[in-house]
Amino acid sequence: MNIVCATDDNFVQHCTIMLTSLLLNNKGVNIYLLTEGLKFENEKIIREQVEVLGGTLNVCFIDTSIVERFPMPADKNLTHISRATYYRLLIPEILPLDVGKVIYLDCDIIVNGSLQELWDVNMAEYALAAVPQIGSGYEAERLGYPMEYGYFNAGVNVINMNYWRNNATSQLLIDYLTTNYAYIKYHDQDALNAVLYKETFHLLPMWNMTSLVYSYFLNQRGDKKDGKVINAYIKEKENVAQYKSKPVIVHYVSKPKPWQNGCVHPLSSLYYDYASKTTAFSDIKQEPKVGLYSNRLKYWMLCHLSYIKQIFTNTDKTKL
């Protein structure tokens, strides 16, 4: 199993904890770490943790000049994102030619089970496999493709490397970013959706349980156009209900993250469970329970106010 992730010095703690969760639940893992450069002590932390858990680490250095001109998100909730996120667009160009398939994982993820079934997905006819974001199909119209294809989160991808190489997909993605700079809102995720919406296999949410699926009104979400439902996400919602309390992959997309004060994610403690199993970060502590309960109460109130507001707002965009 080939896993790819990307980090810089600022995200070493989270990368290490993610890889620890991965290796405690999966064996025989070959890891490719993309970076523009790490301090010696930071690379040492990651390497020692990977090797003690039986994984293999390959550090791949990136030419930063390639991604320096790409847009960065202006949204204050996305300020944690660095240009390292664009590295995934270059994976087939960086990794050895004998690597035909990889799973890409963001570092703000916890792997809480086996990825073998995900690894075994038949990618013969697809460039990419990813999980669609329930109720985010309106982003498709912003990017100029039909809403019926939905809009996926790019934090967990299965990548068909041979397809990308044979079809010059990395260059197509770079060209899209360069040409459509003004329309980019969610960095490389936008480019992947806009270029590969027809060539993407849609996975069920169990493989990328983003913060969105823990919203109080998930069953009200869907893609609408002119009042007509385009995507109801029935199978996806059933899958969320089955795996919500024990996901295979939990993805802390939204800020505040578990390591930040104010986090409202109901499974934020998983991050600390796996942190305790690392060598370098076993002593970090979660925000006191009083704070957690207060955060979640405030979030509950905001969600319900948003729901009431949307009842009286004439819009096809789901914001619950």
CSV table of C-alpha atoms in Angstrom, one decimal:
chain,number,residue,atom,x,y,z
A,1,MET,CA,0.0,0.0,0.0
A,2,ASN,CA,1.4,3.4,-1.1
A,3,ILE,CA,0.5,6.4,1.0
A,4,VAL,CA,1.3,10.0,0.1
A,5,CYS,CA,1.1,13.0,2.4
A,6,ALA,CA,2.6,16.5,2.4
A,7,THR,CA,3.9,18.7,5.2
A,8,ASP,CA,6.2,21.6,6.2
A,9,ASP,CA,7.8,22.3,9.6
A,10,ASN,CA,4.6,23.9,10.9
A,11,PHE,CA,2.5,20.7,10.5
A,12,VAL,CA,5.0,18.1,11.7
A,13,GLN,CA,3.1,17.3,14.9
A,14,HIS,CA,-0.2,16.6,13.0
A,15,CYS,CA,1.6,14.7,10.2
A,16,THR,CA,3.3,12.5,12.8
A,17,ILE,CA,0.0,11.8,14.6
A,18,MET,CA,-1.8,11.0,11.4
A,19,LEU,CA,0.9,8.6,10.3
A,20,THR,CA,0.9,7.0,13.7
A,21,SER,CA,-2.9,6.3,13.4
A,22,LEU,CA,-2.3,5.0,9.9
A,23,LEU,CA,0.4,2.5,10.9
A,24,LEU,CA,-1.3,1.3,14.0
A,25,ASN,CA,-4.2,0.2,11.8
A,26,ASN,CA,-2.4,-0.9,8.6
A,27,LYS,CA,0.7,-3.0,7.9
A,28,GLY,CA,3.1,-3.1,4.9
A,29,VAL,CA,2.7,0.7,4.3
A,30,ASN,CA,5.1,2.6,2.0
A,31,ILE,CA,5.0,6.3,2.7
A,32,TYR,CA,6.0,9.1,0.4
A,33,LEU,CA,6.3,12.4,2.3
A,34,LEU,CA,6.3,15.5,0.1
A,35,THR,CA,8.0,18.6,1.4
A,36,GLU,CA,9.9,21.7,0.3
A,37,GLY,CA,12.3,20.9,3.2
A,38,LEU,CA,12.2,20.0,6.9
A,39,LYS,CA,14.5,20.9,9.8
A,40,PHE,CA,16.7,17.9,10.6
A,41,GLU,CA,15.0,17.3,14.0
A,42,ASN,CA,11.5,17.4,12.4
A,43,GLU,CA,12.4,14.9,9.8
A,44,LYS,CA,13.9,12.7,12.5
A,45,ILE,CA,10.7,12.8,14.5
A,46,ILE,CA,8.6,11.6,11.6
A,47,ARG,CA,11.1,9.0,10.4
A,48,GLU,CA,11.7,7.4,13.8
A,49,GLN,CA,7.9,7.2,14.4
A,50,VAL,CA,7.2,5.6,11.0
A,51,GLU,CA,10.0,3.1,11.4
A,52,VAL,CA,9.2,2.0,14.9
A,53,LEU,CA,5.7,1.2,13.7
A,54,GLY,CA,7.0,-0.9,10.8
A,55,GLY,CA,6.4,1.6,7.9
A,56,THR,CA,8.8,2.8,5.2
A,57,LEU,CA,9.4,6.5,4.8
A,58,ASN,CA,10.5,8.1,1.5
A,59,VAL,CA,11.1,11.9,1.7
A,60,CYS,CA,10.5,13.7,-1.6
A,61,PHE,CA,11.7,17.3,-2.0
A,62,ILE,CA,9.6,19.7,-4.1
A,63,ASP,CA,10.7,22.5,-6.3
A,64,THR,CA,8.8,25.4,-4.7
A,65,SER,CA,9.0,27.6,-7.7
A,66,ILE,CA,6.3,25.4,-9.4
A,67,VAL,CA,3.6,26.3,-6.8
A,68,GLU,CA,4.6,29.8,-5.7
A,69,ARG,CA,2.4,31.5,-8.3
A,70,PHE,CA,-0.7,29.5,-7.3
A,71,PRO,CA,-3.6,31.2,-5.4
A,72,MET,CA,-4.0,30.9,-1.7
A,73,PRO,CA,-7.4,31.0,0.1
A,74,ALA,CA,-8.6,34.3,1.5
A,75,ASP,CA,-11.2,32.7,3.7
A,76,LYS,CA,-10.2,33.2,7.4
A,77,ASN,CA,-11.3,29.6,8.1
A,78,LEU,CA,-8.7,28.3,5.6
A,79,THR,CA,-5.6,30.2,6.9
A,80,HIS,CA,-4.1,26.9,8.1
A,81,ILE,CA,-3.5,25.9,4.5
A,82,SER,CA,-0.1,26.3,3.0
A,83,ARG,CA,1.2,25.9,-0.5
A,84,ALA,CA,2.1,22.3,0.4
A,85,THR,CA,-1.5,21.5,-0.4
A,86,TYR,CA,-0.6,21.9,-4.1
A,87,TYR,CA,2.0,19.2,-4.0
A,88,ARG,CA,-0.6,16.5,-4.6
A,89,LEU,CA,-1.0,17.8,-8.2
A,90,LEU,CA,2.6,16.8,-8.9
A,91,ILE,CA,2.6,13.4,-7.3
A,92,PRO,CA,2.8,11.3,-10.6
A,93,GLU,CA,5.7,13.5,-11.7
A,94,ILE,CA,7.6,13.1,-8.4
A,95,LEU,CA,7.2,9.5,-7.5
A,96,PRO,CA,9.0,6.6,-9.2
A,97,LEU,CA,7.4,5.3,-12.4
A,98,ASP,CA,6.8,1.9,-11.0
A,99,VAL,CA,4.3,3.3,-8.5
A,100,GLY,CA,1.0,2.9,-10.2
A,101,LYS,CA,-1.5,3.8,-7.5
A,102,VAL,CA,-1.4,5.8,-4.3
A,103,ILE,CA,-3.7,7.0,-1.5
A,104,TYR,CA,-3.2,10.6,-0.7
A,105,LEU,CA,-4.0,11.7,2.9
A,106,ASP,CA,-4.2,15.2,4.3
A,107,CYS,CA,-2.4,15.6,7.7
A,108,ASP,CA,-5.4,16.8,9.6
A,109,ILE,CA,-6.8,13.3,9.5
A,110,ILE,CA,-7.0,10.3,11.8
A,111,VAL,CA,-7.0,6.8,10.3
A,112,ASN,CA,-9.1,4.7,12.6
A,113,GLY,CA,-9.2,1.4,10.8
A,114,SER,CA,-8.0,-0.6,7.8
A,115,LEU,CA,-7.6,1.1,4.4
A,116,GLN,CA,-7.3,-2.2,2.5
A,117,GLU,CA,-10.8,-1.9,1.0
A,118,LEU,CA,-10.0,1.6,-0.1
A,119,TRP,CA,-6.7,0.5,-1.6
A,120,ASP,CA,-8.5,-2.3,-3.5
A,121,VAL,CA,-10.9,0.1,-5.3
A,122,ASN,CA,-10.8,-0.7,-9.0
A,123,MET,CA,-9.4,2.5,-10.6
A,124,ALA,CA,-8.9,1.1,-14.2
A,125,GLU,CA,-11.3,3.6,-15.7
A,126,TYR,CA,-10.8,6.5,-13.3
A,127,ALA,CA,-8.2,9.2,-12.6
A,128,LEU,CA,-9.2,9.7,-9.1
A,129,ALA,CA,-11.4,8.4,-6.3
A,130,ALA,CA,-12.8,10.9,-3.7
A,131,VAL,CA,-15.8,11.5,-1.4
A,132,PRO,CA,-18.4,14.1,-2.5
A,133,GLN,CA,-19.3,16.8,0.0
A,134,ILE,CA,-23.0,16.4,0.8
A,135,GLY,CA,-24.8,19.6,-0.3
A,136,SER,CA,-21.8,21.3,-1.9
A,137,GLY,CA,-22.8,20.8,-5.5
A,138,TYR,CA,-23.3,24.6,-6.0
A,139,GLU,CA,-19.5,24.8,-6.1
A,140,ALA,CA,-19.6,23.0,-9.4
A,141,GLU,CA,-21.5,25.9,-11.0
A,142,ARG,CA,-18.8,28.4,-9.8
A,143,LEU,CA,-16.2,26.2,-11.5
A,144,GLY,CA,-18.2,25.8,-14.7
A,145,TYR,CA,-19.3,22.1,-14.8
A,146,PRO,CA,-22.8,20.5,-14.2
A,147,MET,CA,-24.0,20.3,-10.6
A,148,GLU,CA,-25.1,16.7,-11.1
A,149,TYR,CA,-21.4,15.6,-10.7
A,150,GLY,CA,-21.3,17.2,-7.2
A,151,TYR,CA,-18.1,18.6,-5.5
A,152,PHE,CA,-15.7,16.3,-3.7
A,153,ASN,CA,-13.3,16.9,-0.8
A,154,ALA,CA,-9.7,16.3,-1.8
A,155,GLY,CA,-8.3,15.4,1.6
A,156,VAL,CA,-8.5,11.7,0.8
A,157,ASN,CA,-7.8,10.5,-2.7
A,158,VAL,CA,-7.0,7.3,-4.5
A,159,ILE,CA,-4.9,8.4,-7.5
A,160,ASN,CA,-4.4,6.3,-10.6
A,161,MET,CA,-0.9,7.3,-11.4
A,162,ASN,CA,-0.7,5.7,-14.8
A,163,TYR,CA,-3.8,7.5,-15.9
A,164,TRP,CA,-2.3,10.8,-14.8
A,165,ARG,CA,0.9,10.2,-16.6
A,166,ASN,CA,-0.7,9.0,-19.8
A,167,ASN,CA,-3.0,11.9,-20.0
A,168,ALA,CA,-0.6,14.7,-18.7
A,169,THR,CA,-3.1,15.4,-15.9
A,170,SER,CA,-0.7,17.3,-13.7
A,171,GLN,CA,-0.1,19.8,-16.5
A,172,LEU,CA,-3.8,20.1,-17.2
A,173,LEU,CA,-4.4,20.9,-13.5
A,174,ILE,CA,-1.5,23.5,-13.5
A,175,ASP,CA,-2.9,25.0,-16.7
A,176,TYR,CA,-6.3,25.3,-15.1
A,177,LEU,CA,-5.0,27.0,-12.0
A,178,THR,CA,-3.0,29.5,-14.1
A,179,THR,CA,-5.9,30.3,-16.5
A,180,ASN,CA,-8.7,30.4,-13.8
A,181,TYR,CA,-6.8,32.1,-11.0
A,182,ALA,CA,-9.7,34.5,-10.3
A,183,TYR,CA,-12.2,31.8,-9.7
A,184,ILE,CA,-10.2,29.7,-7.3
A,185,LYS,CA,-11.6,29.5,-3.8
A,186,TYR,CA,-10.5,26.2,-2.4
A,187,HIS,CA,-7.0,26.0,-3.9
A,188,ASP,CA,-6.0,22.6,-5.6
A,189,GLN,CA,-9.4,21.0,-4.6
A,190,ASP,CA,-11.1,23.4,-7.0
A,191,ALA,CA,-8.7,22.4,-9.8
A,192,LEU,CA,-9.2,18.6,-9.2
A,193,ASN,CA,-13.0,19.0,-9.3
A,194,ALA,CA,-13.0,21.2,-12.3
A,195,VAL,CA,-10.6,19.1,-14.4
A,196,LEU,CA,-11.5,15.6,-13.3
A,197,TYR,CA,-15.2,15.7,-12.4
A,198,LYS,CA,-16.0,13.1,-15.1
A,199,GLU,CA,-13.0,10.9,-14.3
A,200,THR,CA,-13.6,10.7,-10.5
A,201,PHE,CA,-15.1,7.6,-8.8
A,202,HIS,CA,-17.3,8.7,-5.9
A,203,LEU,CA,-16.4,7.0,-2.6
A,204,LEU,CA,-18.8,6.7,0.4
A,205,PRO,CA,-18.3,9.1,3.3
A,206,MET,CA,-16.8,6.4,5.6
A,207,TRP,CA,-13.5,7.0,3.7
A,208,ASN,CA,-13.4,10.8,4.5
A,209,MET,CA,-15.7,11.8,7.3
A,210,THR,CA,-15.3,15.5,7.2
A,211,SER,CA,-16.5,18.0,9.8
A,212,LEU,CA,-19.6,18.7,7.6
A,213,VAL,CA,-21.1,15.2,8.2
A,214,TYR,CA,-21.3,16.0,11.9
A,215,SER,CA,-23.6,19.0,11.4
A,216,TYR,CA,-26.9,18.8,13.1
A,217,PHE,CA,-29.0,19.1,9.9
A,218,LEU,CA,-27.1,16.9,7.6
A,219,ASN,CA,-30.4,15.2,6.4
A,220,GLN,CA,-31.6,18.6,5.1
A,221,ARG,CA,-28.6,19.0,2.9
A,222,GLY,CA,-28.7,18.4,-0.8
A,223,ASP,CA,-27.9,20.0,-4.2
A,224,LYS,CA,-30.7,22.1,-5.6
A,225,LYS,CA,-31.2,24.2,-8.7
A,226,ASP,CA,-34.2,26.5,-9.2
A,227,GLY,CA,-35.8,24.7,-6.3
A,228,LYS,CA,-35.4,21.2,-7.9
A,229,VAL,CA,-33.3,18.5,-6.1
A,230,ILE,CA,-30.4,17.5,-8.3
A,231,ASN,CA,-28.5,15.3,-5.8
A,232,ALA,CA,-30.2,14.0,-2.6
A,233,TYR,CA,-27.2,11.9,-1.4
A,234,ILE,CA,-29.4,9.2,0.0
A,235,LYS,CA,-26.6,6.5,0.0
A,236,GLU,CA,-24.1,8.9,1.4
A,237,LYS,CA,-26.4,9.9,4.3
A,238,GLU,CA,-27.1,6.2,5.1
A,239,ASN,CA,-23.3,5.5,5.2
A,240,VAL,CA,-22.7,8.5,7.5
A,241,ALA,CA,-25.3,7.2,9.9
A,242,GLN,CA,-23.6,3.8,9.9
A,243,TYR,CA,-20.0,5.1,10.5
A,244,LYS,CA,-20.6,8.4,12.3
A,245,SER,CA,-19.5,7.2,15.7
A,246,LYS,CA,-16.6,5.0,14.5
A,247,PRO,CA,-15.4,6.3,11.1
A,248,VAL,CA,-12.5,4.6,9.3
A,249,ILE,CA,-11.1,8.1,8.5
A,250,VAL,CA,-12.1,11.2,10.4
A,251,HIS,CA,-11.0,14.5,8.7
A,252,TYR,CA,-10.9,17.6,10.8
A,253,VAL,CA,-11.5,20.0,7.9
A,254,SER,CA,-12.9,23.0,9.7
A,255,LYS,CA,-11.3,25.3,12.2
A,256,PRO,CA,-10.9,25.3,15.1
A,257,LYS,CA,-9.0,22.0,14.8
A,258,PRO,CA,-8.7,19.5,17.8
A,259,TRP,CA,-5.4,21.1,18.8
A,260,GLN,CA,-6.9,24.6,18.9
A,261,ASN,CA,-9.1,26.0,21.6
A,262,GLY,CA,-12.8,26.2,20.6
A,263,CYS,CA,-13.0,22.9,18.7
A,264,VAL,CA,-16.5,21.6,18.5
A,265,HIS,CA,-15.8,18.3,16.7
A,266,PRO,CA,-17.4,15.4,18.6
A,267,LEU,CA,-14.5,13.1,17.9
A,268,SER,CA,-11.7,15.6,18.6
A,269,SER,CA,-10.5,13.2,21.4
A,270,LEU,CA,-9.4,10.7,18.8
A,271,TYR,CA,-6.6,13.0,17.9
A,272,TYR,CA,-5.2,12.9,21.4
A,273,ASP,CA,-5.8,9.2,21.7
A,274,TYR,CA,-3.3,8.7,18.8
A,275,ALA,CA,-1.0,11.5,20.0
A,276,SER,CA,-0.5,9.5,23.2
A,277,LYS,CA,0.9,6.7,21.2
A,278,THR,CA,3.6,8.8,19.6
A,279,THR,CA,7.1,9.3,21.1
A,280,ALA,CA,7.4,13.1,20.5
A,281,PHE,CA,3.8,14.3,21.2
A,282,SER,CA,2.5,11.9,23.9
A,283,ASP,CA,2.3,14.7,26.5
A,284,ILE,CA,0.0,17.1,24.6
A,285,LYS,CA,-3.3,17.8,26.3
A,286,GLN,CA,-6.8,18.5,25.0
A,287,GLU,CA,-8.7,21.6,26.1
A,288,PRO,CA,-10.5,21.0,29.4
A,289,LYS,CA,-13.9,19.3,29.2
A,290,VAL,CA,-15.7,22.4,30.5
A,291,GLY,CA,-14.4,24.3,27.5
A,292,LEU,CA,-15.4,21.5,25.1
A,293,TYR,CA,-18.9,21.4,26.4
A,294,SER,CA,-19.2,25.2,26.2
A,295,ASN,CA,-17.9,25.2,22.6
A,296,ARG,CA,-20.4,22.5,21.5
A,297,LEU,CA,-23.3,24.4,23.2
A,298,LYS,CA,-22.4,27.5,21.2
A,299,TYR,CA,-22.1,25.5,18.0
A,300,TRP,CA,-25.5,23.9,18.7
A,301,MET,CA,-27.1,27.4,19.0
A,302,LEU,CA,-25.4,28.7,15.8
A,303,CYS,CA,-26.5,25.6,13.8
A,304,HIS,CA,-30.1,26.0,14.9
A,305,LEU,CA,-30.1,29.8,14.2
A,306,SER,CA,-28.7,29.1,10.8
A,307,TYR,CA,-31.4,26.5,10.1
A,308,ILE,CA,-34.1,29.0,11.1
A,309,LYS,CA,-32.5,31.7,8.9
A,310,GLN,CA,-32.4,29.4,5.9
A,311,ILE,CA,-36.1,28.6,6.2
A,312,PHE,CA,-36.8,32.3,5.4
A,313,THR,CA,-34.0,32.6,2.8
A,314,ASN,CA,-34.7,31.9,-0.9
A,315,THR,CA,-31.5,30.1,-1.9
A,316,ASP,CA,-30.5,26.8,-3.5
A,317,LYS,CA,-27.2,26.8,-1.5
A,318,THR,CA,-27.1,24.6,1.5
A,319,LYS,CA,-25.4,26.4,4.4
A,320,LEU,CA,-26.5,24.2,7.4
